[in-house]
XYZ file of C-alpha atoms in Angstrom:
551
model
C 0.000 0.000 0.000
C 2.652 2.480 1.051
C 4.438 1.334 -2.710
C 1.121 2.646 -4.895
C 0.639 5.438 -2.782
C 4.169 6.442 -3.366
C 3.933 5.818 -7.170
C 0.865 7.504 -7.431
C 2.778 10.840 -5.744
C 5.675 10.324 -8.243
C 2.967 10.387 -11.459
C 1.700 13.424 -10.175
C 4.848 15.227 -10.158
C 5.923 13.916 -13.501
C 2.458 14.649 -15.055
C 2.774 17.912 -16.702
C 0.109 17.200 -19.536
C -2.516 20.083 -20.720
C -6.449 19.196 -19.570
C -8.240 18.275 -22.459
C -12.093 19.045 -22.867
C -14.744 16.442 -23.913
C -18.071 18.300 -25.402
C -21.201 15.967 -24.762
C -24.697 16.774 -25.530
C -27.499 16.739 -22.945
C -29.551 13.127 -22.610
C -27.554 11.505 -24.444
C -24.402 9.113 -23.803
C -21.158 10.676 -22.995
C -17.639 9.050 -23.957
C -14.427 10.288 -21.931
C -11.514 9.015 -23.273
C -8.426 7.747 -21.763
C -5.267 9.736 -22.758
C -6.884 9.816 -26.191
C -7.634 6.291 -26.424
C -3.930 5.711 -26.314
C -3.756 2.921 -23.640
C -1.224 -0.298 -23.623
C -2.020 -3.633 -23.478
C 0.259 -4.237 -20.375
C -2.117 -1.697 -18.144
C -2.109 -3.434 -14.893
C -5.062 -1.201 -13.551
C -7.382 1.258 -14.984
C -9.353 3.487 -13.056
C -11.855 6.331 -13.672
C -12.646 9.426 -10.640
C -14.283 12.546 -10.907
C -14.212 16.296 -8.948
C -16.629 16.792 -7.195
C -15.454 20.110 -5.736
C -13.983 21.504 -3.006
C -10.245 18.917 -3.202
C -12.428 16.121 -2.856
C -12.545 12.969 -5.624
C -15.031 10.357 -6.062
C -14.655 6.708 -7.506
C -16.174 5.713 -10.422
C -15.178 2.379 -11.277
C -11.809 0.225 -11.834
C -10.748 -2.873 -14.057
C -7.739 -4.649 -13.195
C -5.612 -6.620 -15.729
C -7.806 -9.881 -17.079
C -10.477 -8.634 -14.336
C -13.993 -7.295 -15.110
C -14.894 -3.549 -14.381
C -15.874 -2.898 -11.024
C -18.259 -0.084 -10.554
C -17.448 1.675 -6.852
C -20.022 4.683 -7.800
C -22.832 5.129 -4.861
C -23.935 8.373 -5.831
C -25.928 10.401 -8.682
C -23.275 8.275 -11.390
C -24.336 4.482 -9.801
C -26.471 2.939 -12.413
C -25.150 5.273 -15.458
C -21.268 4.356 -15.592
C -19.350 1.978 -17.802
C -16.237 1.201 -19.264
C -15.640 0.746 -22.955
C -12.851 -1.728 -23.883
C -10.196 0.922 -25.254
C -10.920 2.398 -21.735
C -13.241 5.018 -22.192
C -15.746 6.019 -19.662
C -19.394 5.913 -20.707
C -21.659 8.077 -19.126
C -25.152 7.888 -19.922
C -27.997 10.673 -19.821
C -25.391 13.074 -19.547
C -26.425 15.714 -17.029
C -25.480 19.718 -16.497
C -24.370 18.077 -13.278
C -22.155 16.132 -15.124
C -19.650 19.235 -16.346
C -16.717 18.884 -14.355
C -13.213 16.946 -14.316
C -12.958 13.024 -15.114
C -9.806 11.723 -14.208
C -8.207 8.228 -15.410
C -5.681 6.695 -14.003
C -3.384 4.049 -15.242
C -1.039 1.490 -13.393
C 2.020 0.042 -15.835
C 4.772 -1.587 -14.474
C 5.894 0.403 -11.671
C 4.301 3.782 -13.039
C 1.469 5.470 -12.467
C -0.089 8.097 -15.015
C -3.452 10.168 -15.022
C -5.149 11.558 -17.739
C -7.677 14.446 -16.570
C -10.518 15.349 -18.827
C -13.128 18.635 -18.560
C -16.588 17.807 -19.465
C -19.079 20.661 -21.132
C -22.396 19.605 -21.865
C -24.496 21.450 -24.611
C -28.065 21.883 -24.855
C -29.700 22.592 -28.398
C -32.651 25.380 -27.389
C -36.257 23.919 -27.505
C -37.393 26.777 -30.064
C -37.295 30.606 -30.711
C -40.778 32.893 -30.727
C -41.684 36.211 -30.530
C -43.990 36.884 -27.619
C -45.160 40.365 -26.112
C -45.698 41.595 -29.956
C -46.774 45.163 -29.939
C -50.090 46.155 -31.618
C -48.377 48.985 -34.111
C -45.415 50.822 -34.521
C -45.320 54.749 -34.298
C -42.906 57.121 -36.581
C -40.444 58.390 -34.188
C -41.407 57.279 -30.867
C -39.355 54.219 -29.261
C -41.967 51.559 -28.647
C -41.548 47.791 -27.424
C -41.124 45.889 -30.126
C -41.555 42.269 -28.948
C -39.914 40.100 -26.579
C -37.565 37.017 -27.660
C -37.567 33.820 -25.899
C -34.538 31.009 -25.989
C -35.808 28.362 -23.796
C -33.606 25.318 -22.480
C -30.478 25.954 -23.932
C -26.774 24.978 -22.372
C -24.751 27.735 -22.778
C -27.143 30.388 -22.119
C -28.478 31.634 -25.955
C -27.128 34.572 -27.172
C -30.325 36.215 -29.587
C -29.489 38.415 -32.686
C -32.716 40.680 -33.677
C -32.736 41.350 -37.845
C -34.697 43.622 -39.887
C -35.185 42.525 -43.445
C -32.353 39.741 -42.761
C -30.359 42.631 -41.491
C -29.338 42.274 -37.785
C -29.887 45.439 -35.800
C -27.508 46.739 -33.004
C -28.639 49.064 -30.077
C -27.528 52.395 -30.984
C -29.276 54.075 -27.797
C -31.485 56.441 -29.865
C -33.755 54.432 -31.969
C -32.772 50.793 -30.945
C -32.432 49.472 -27.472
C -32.267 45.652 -27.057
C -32.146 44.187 -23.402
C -31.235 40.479 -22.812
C -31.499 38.402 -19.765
C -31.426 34.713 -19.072
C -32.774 32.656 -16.018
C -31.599 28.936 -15.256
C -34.263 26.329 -14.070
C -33.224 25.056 -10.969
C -33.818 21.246 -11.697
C -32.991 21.081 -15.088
C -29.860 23.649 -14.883
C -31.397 24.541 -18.232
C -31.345 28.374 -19.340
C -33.913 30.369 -21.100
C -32.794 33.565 -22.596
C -35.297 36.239 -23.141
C -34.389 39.600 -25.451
C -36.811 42.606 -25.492
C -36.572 45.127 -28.548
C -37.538 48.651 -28.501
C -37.767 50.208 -31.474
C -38.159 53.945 -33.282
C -39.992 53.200 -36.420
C -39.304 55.000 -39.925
C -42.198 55.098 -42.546
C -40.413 53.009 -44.758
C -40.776 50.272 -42.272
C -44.274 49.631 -43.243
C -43.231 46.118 -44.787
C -40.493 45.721 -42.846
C -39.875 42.055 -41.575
C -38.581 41.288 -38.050
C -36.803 37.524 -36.677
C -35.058 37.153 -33.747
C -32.757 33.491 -34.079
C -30.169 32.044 -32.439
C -26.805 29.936 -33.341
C -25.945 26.977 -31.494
C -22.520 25.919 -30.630
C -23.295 21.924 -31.451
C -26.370 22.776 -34.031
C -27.752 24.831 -37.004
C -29.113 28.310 -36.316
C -32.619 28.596 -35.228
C -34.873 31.565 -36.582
C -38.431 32.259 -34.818
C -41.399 33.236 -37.726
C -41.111 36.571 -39.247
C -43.777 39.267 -38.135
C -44.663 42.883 -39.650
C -46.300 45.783 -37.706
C -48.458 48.427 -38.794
C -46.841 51.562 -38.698
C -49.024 54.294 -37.544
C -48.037 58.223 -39.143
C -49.747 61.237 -39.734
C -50.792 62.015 -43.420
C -48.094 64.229 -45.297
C -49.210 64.045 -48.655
C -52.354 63.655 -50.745
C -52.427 62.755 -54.596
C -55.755 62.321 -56.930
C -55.974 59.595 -58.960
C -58.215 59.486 -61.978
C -59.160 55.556 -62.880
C -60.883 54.682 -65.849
C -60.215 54.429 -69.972
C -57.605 56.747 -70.928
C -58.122 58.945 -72.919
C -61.240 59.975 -70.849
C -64.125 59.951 -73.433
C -67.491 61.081 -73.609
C -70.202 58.785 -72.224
C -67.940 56.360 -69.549
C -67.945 56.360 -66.096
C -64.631 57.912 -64.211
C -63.555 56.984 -60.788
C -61.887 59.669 -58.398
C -59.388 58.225 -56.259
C -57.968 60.576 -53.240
C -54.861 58.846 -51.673
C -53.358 60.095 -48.485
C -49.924 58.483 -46.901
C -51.177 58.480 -43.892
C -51.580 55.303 -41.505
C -54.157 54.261 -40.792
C -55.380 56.005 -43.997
C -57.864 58.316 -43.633
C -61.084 56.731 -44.625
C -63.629 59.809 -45.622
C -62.376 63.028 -47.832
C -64.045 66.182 -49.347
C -64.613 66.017 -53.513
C -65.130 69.079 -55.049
C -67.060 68.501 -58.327
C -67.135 71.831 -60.830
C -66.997 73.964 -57.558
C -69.149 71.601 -55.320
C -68.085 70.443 -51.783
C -69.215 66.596 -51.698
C -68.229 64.848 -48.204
C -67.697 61.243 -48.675
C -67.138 58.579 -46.562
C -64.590 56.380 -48.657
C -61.703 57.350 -51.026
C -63.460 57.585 -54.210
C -66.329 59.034 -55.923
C -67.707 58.204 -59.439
C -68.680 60.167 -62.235
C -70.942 58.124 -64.707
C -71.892 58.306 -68.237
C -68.914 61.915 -68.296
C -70.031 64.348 -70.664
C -68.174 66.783 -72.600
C -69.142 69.430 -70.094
C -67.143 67.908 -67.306
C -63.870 69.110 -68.840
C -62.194 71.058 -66.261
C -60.404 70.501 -62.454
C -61.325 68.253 -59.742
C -60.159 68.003 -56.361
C -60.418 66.645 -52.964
C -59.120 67.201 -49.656
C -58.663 65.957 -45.797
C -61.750 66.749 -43.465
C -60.281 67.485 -40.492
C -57.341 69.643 -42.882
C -58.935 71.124 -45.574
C -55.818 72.893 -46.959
C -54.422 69.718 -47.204
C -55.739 69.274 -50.740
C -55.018 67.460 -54.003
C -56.007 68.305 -57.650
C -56.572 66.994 -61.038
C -57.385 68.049 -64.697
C -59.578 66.056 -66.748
C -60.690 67.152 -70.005
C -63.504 64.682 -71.730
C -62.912 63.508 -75.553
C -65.887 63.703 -78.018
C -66.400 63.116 -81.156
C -69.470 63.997 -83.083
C -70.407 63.613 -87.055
C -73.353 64.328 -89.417
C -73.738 63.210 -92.911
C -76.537 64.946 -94.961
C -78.673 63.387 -96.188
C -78.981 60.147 -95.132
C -80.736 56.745 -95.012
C -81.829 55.617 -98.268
C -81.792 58.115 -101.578
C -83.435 57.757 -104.677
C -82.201 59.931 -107.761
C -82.457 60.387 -111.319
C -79.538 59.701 -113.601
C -78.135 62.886 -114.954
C -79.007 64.460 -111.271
C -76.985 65.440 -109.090
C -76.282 64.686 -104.985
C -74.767 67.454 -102.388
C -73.275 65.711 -99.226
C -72.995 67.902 -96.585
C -70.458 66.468 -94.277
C -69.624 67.936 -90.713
C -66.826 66.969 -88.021
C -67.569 67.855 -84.435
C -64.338 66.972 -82.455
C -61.985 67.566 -79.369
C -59.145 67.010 -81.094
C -57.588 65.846 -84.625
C -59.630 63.094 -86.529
C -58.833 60.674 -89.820
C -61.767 60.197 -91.934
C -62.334 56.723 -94.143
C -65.109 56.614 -97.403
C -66.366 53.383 -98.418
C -68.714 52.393 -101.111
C -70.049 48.952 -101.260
C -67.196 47.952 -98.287
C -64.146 49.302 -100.278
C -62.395 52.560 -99.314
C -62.458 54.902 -101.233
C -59.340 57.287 -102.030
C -61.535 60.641 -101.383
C -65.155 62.099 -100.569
C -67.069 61.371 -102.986
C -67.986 63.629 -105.388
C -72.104 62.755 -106.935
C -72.616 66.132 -109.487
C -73.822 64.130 -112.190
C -75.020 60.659 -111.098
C -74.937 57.399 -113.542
C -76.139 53.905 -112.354
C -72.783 53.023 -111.496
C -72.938 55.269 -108.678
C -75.517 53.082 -107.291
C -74.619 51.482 -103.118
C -73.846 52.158 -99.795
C -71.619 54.878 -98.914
C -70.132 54.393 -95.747
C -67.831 57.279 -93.639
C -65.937 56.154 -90.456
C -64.110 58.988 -88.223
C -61.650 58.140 -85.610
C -60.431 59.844 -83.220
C -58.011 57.647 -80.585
C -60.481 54.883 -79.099
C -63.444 57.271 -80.050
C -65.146 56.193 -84.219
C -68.470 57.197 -85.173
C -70.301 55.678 -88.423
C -72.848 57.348 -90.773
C -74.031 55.824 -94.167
C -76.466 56.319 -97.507
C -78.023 54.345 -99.267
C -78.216 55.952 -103.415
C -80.418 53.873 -105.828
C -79.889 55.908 -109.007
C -82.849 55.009 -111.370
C -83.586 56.000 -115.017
C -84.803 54.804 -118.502
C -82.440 51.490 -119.906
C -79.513 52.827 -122.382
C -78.245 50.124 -124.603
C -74.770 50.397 -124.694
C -73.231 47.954 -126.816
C -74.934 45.068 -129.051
C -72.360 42.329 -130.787
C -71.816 38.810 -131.947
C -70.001 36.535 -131.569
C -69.257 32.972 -132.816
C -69.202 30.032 -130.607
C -66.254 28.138 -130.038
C -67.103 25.144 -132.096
C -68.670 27.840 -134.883
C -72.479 26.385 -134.986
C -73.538 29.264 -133.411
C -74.239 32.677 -133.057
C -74.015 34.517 -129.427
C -75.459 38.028 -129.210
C -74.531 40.324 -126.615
C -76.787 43.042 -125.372
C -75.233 45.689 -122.809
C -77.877 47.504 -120.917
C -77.827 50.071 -117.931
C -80.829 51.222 -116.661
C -83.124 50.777 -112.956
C -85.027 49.613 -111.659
C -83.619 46.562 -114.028
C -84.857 46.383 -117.796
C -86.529 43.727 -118.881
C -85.344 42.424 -122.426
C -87.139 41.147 -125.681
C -85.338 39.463 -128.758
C -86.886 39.488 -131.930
C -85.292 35.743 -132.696
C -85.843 32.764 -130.798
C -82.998 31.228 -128.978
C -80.928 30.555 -125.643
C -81.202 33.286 -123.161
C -78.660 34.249 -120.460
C -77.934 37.481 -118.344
C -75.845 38.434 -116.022
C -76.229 39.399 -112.035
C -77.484 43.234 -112.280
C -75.037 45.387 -109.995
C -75.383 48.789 -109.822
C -77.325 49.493 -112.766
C -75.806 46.992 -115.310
C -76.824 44.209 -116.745
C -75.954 41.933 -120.111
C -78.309 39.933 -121.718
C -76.689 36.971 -124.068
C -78.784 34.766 -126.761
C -77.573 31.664 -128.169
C -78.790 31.614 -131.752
C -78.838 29.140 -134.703
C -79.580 31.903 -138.233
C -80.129 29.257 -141.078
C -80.769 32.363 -143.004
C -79.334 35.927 -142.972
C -81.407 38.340 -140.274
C -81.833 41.348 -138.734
C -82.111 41.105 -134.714
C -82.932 43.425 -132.869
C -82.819 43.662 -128.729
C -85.278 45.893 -126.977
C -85.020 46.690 -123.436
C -87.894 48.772 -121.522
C -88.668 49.662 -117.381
C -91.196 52.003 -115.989
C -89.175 55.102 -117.341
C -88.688 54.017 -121.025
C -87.102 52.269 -123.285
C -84.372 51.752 -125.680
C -83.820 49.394 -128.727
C -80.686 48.248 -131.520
C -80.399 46.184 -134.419
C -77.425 43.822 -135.645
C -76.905 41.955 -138.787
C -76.823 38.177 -138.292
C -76.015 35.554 -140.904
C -76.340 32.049 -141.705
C -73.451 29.962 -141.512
C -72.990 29.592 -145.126
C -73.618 33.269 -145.939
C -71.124 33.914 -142.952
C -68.572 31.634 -145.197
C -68.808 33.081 -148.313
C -68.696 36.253 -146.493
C -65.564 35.562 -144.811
C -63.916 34.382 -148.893
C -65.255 37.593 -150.037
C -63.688 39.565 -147.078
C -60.030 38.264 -147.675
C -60.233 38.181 -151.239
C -61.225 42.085 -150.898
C -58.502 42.963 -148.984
C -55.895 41.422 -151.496
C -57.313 43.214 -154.112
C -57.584 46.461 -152.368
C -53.376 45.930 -151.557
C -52.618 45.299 -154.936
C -55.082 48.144 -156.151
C -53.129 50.480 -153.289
C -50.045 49.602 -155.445
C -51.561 50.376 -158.508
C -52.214 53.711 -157.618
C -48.984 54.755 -155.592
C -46.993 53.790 -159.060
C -49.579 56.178 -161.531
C -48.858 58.988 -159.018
C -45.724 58.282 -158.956
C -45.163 58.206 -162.686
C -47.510 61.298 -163.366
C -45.045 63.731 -160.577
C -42.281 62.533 -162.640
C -43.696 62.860 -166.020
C -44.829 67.095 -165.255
C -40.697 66.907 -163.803
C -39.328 66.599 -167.122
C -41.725 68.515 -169.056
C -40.436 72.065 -167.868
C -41.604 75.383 -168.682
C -40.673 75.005 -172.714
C -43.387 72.411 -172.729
C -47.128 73.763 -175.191
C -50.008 74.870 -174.024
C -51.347 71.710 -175.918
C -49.193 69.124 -173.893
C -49.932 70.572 -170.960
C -53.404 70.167 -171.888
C -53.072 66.557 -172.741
C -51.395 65.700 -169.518
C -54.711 67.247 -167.720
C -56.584 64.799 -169.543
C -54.388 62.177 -169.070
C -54.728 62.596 -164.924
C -58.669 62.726 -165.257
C -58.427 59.365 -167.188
C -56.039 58.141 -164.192
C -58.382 59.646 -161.711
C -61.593 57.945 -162.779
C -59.070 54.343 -163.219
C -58.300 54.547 -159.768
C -61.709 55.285 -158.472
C -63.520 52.342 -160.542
C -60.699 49.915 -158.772
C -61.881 51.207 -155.328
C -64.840 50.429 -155.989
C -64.555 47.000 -157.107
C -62.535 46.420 -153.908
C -65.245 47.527 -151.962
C -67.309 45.371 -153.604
């Protein structure tokens, strides 16, 4: 006994080792190690004490070479103690009670060594929230803010209040942040409570406040965010005018008075074209705006009436009238005066149309044919504003025939006379020859009339057209198909002669100019005479070959 109490004095003196420090979280099981897990295989005794304060030690539990562990706790540690095989003390549902010095000691040989270890427990908080949350905020006057509460944490929490993810530091004018924290006497647990006064700014309105937190053995913990309505005196007034912009004539127009103040004010004076109207809200209508409400509107705080906002609205019109109108009936030959007025606010772009196609220009109806028949159509825009006003012109008179022809038919059996009529209310048509009768859609006055005929002898057809206002007649020469032969012979035959005639005549005249050339002025009366005669003769020659050309 006297030789290991000796050793154990000479491994204190040697021992000149620095205390390490073991971290272990609270409830759980807590490892010490044994100089590092560094022990021999010839240890001849291993055995584990703790402080408990004041110079005094307290046994654990010791293993002895090829022995079992011995547990010699008989206090708070009996029960909760153990020894791992490389040594290690195990300490389970570590405590707050249990930071303090664990000492092992070591017996090889004829030594003795101890390794001391320093215990810390940590305890992750339960949570972070905002209590104690103040109604509203004021502009410039410090006000409690909330309170922040850590609970159960080991080291005492240290809280960080942010604004907008920005944290805030006491400045002692318009930030003060106190912080406190109280331990629970059973648990040794600490809850840390922060309280933060705060001067509010107006741009604080959606401001976000946190309060969190940053464990030493876990991730940071944030509470929820809150906002606070932040109460302020109105400095400023603006009136808004909602609705279709441009305003125009015949919508509705809502007045909109906005004050910064909060809480807003919630009733303001209008003044409509001079007249005080108190309303309770922030807007007033005007429906179905006429041109006459052009001019300034304005509204203002009750309880400050010189605090007062204003706003110019001028109405868009947009007014047209065509003369005349509706549906028209004139003669042809007559003529039609549009009169044509533009009522506006401002610059317009006017669009003629006649039957749905635009026209390049106004148009212009001083002497009126059946062509001029349809709608007339003008559309005048002015931004978002268009008005529409129309005609309808049905130009009547007696039918006009204005062309009558044949033709032949593509396989040359027949005959296809075409009769081109204008006239309304529409013609009717007679033929003086039977045959196949067409006629064409009657737009605007016009209308052809085709028949298909089959002339087996050479006629004269005529086409008579007729309505309530007169009526008008032609006739054309048809042939029969072998009259139209020979007549086609006859026609090229005539035109070689009439060439070759043409030649005839360009050589006599010719000949005669240079025949009077060479005569001169020595030439007799008598010769002269003769060549007179001569150009009669040639004269009358020429005109009998015309003739049989023609013929």
């Amino acid at each position: 006994m006297h030789l290991l109490s000796a050793l154990f004095i000479t491994a204190l003196l040697r021992q000149a080792s620095a205390l390490e420090t073991v971290v272990g979280l609270y409830g759980e099981t807590l490892e010490i190690p044994c100089n590092n897990g560094a022990i021999k295989e010839d240890v001849l005794i291993t055995k584990w004490k703790y402080d408990k304060g004041v110079g005094v030690s307290g046994d654990l539990l010791t293993r002895g070479q090829s022995q079992d562990v011995s547990v010699t706790a008989d206090d708070e540690y009996k029960g909760r103690v153990s020894m791992a095989a490389n040594a290690s003390l195990m300490v389970s549902e570590a405590r707050l009670t249990d930071q303090r010095t664990f000492t092992c000691m070591v017996v090889v040989g004829g030594n003795i060594a101890e390794y001391p270890v320093n215990v810390e427990i940590y305890k992750t908080p339960a949570g972070v929230e905002i209590s104690e949350k103040a109604a509203e905020l004021e502009i410039g006057k410090l006000t409690k803010l909330g309170t922040c509460v850590v609970k159960d944490a080991n080291p005492p929490a240290k809280v960080t209040w942010l604004k907008n993810n920005k944290p805030l530091v006491a400045d002692g004018r318009g930030i003060s942040i106190q912080e406190s924290a109280q331990q629970d006497p059973i648990t040794g647990l600490s809850t840390t409570t922060s309280t933060l006064e705060y001067s509010a700014e107006k741009e604080d309105a959606d401001a976000e406040f946190k309060c969190s937190t940053q464990p030493k053995m876990s991730p940071e913990l944030v509470s929820s965010l809150v906002k606070f309505s932040i109460t302020y005196s109105t400095e400023n007034i603006v009136l808004e005018v909602h609705g279709q912009q441009p305003v125009v004539e015949g919508q509705n127009v809502t007045l909109k008075c906005v004050a910064d103040g909060n809480p807003a004010p919630t009733s303001f004076n209008f003044y409509i074209k001079g007249e005080m109207i108190r309303v309770d809200s922030n807007n007033y209508m005007l429906t179905d705006i006429g041109r006459e409400a052009t001019g300034e509107y304005k509204c203002s705080l009750i309880d400050n009436p010189l605090m007062e906002a204003s706003q110019e609205i001028t109405v868009n019109y947009l007014d047209i009238n065509l003369s005349p109108a509706g549906d028209i009936v004139k003669r042809a030959g007559e003529a039609l005066e549009l009169n044509f007025r533009i009522d506006a606010s401002g610059d317009s772009k006017v669009t003629w149309r006649k039957n749905n196609v635009i026209l390049d220009k106004e148009p212009q109806l001083n002497k009126l044919t059946f062509s001029d028949s349809g709608r007339y159509e003008c559309e005048v825009r002015m931004g978002p504003l268009s008005r529409k006003a129309s005609f309808e012109l049905l130009v009547e008179g007696p039918p006009v025939i204005r062309k009558l022809s044949k033709l032949r038919s593509k396989d040359g059996k027949h005959k296809v006379l075409s009769c081109e009529v204008e006239g309304s209310p529409k013609p009717s048509v007679s033929w003086s020859i039977n045959g196949t009768s067409h006629e064409s859609p009657f737009i605007n006055g016009q209308i052809t009339y085709k028949i298909t005929v089959v002339p087996t002898e050479n006629l004269t057809v005529s086409c008579v057209v007729n309505n309530q206002f007169g009526r008008d007649s032609e006739e054309i020469e048809v042939l029969s198909h072998q009259s139209g032969d020979y007549d086609q012979t006859k026609l090229v035959v005539g035109v070689v002669v009439g060439l070759l005639v043409a030649c005839v005549v360009i050589g006599l005249i010719y000949w005669i100019y240079a025949k009077k050339s060479k005569q001169g002025s020595w030439k007799t009366g008598e010769k002269e005479n003769g060549s007179s005669e001569e150009e009669r003769k040639l004269e009358e020659k020429v005109e009998e070959n015309s003739q049989k050309a023609e013929v």
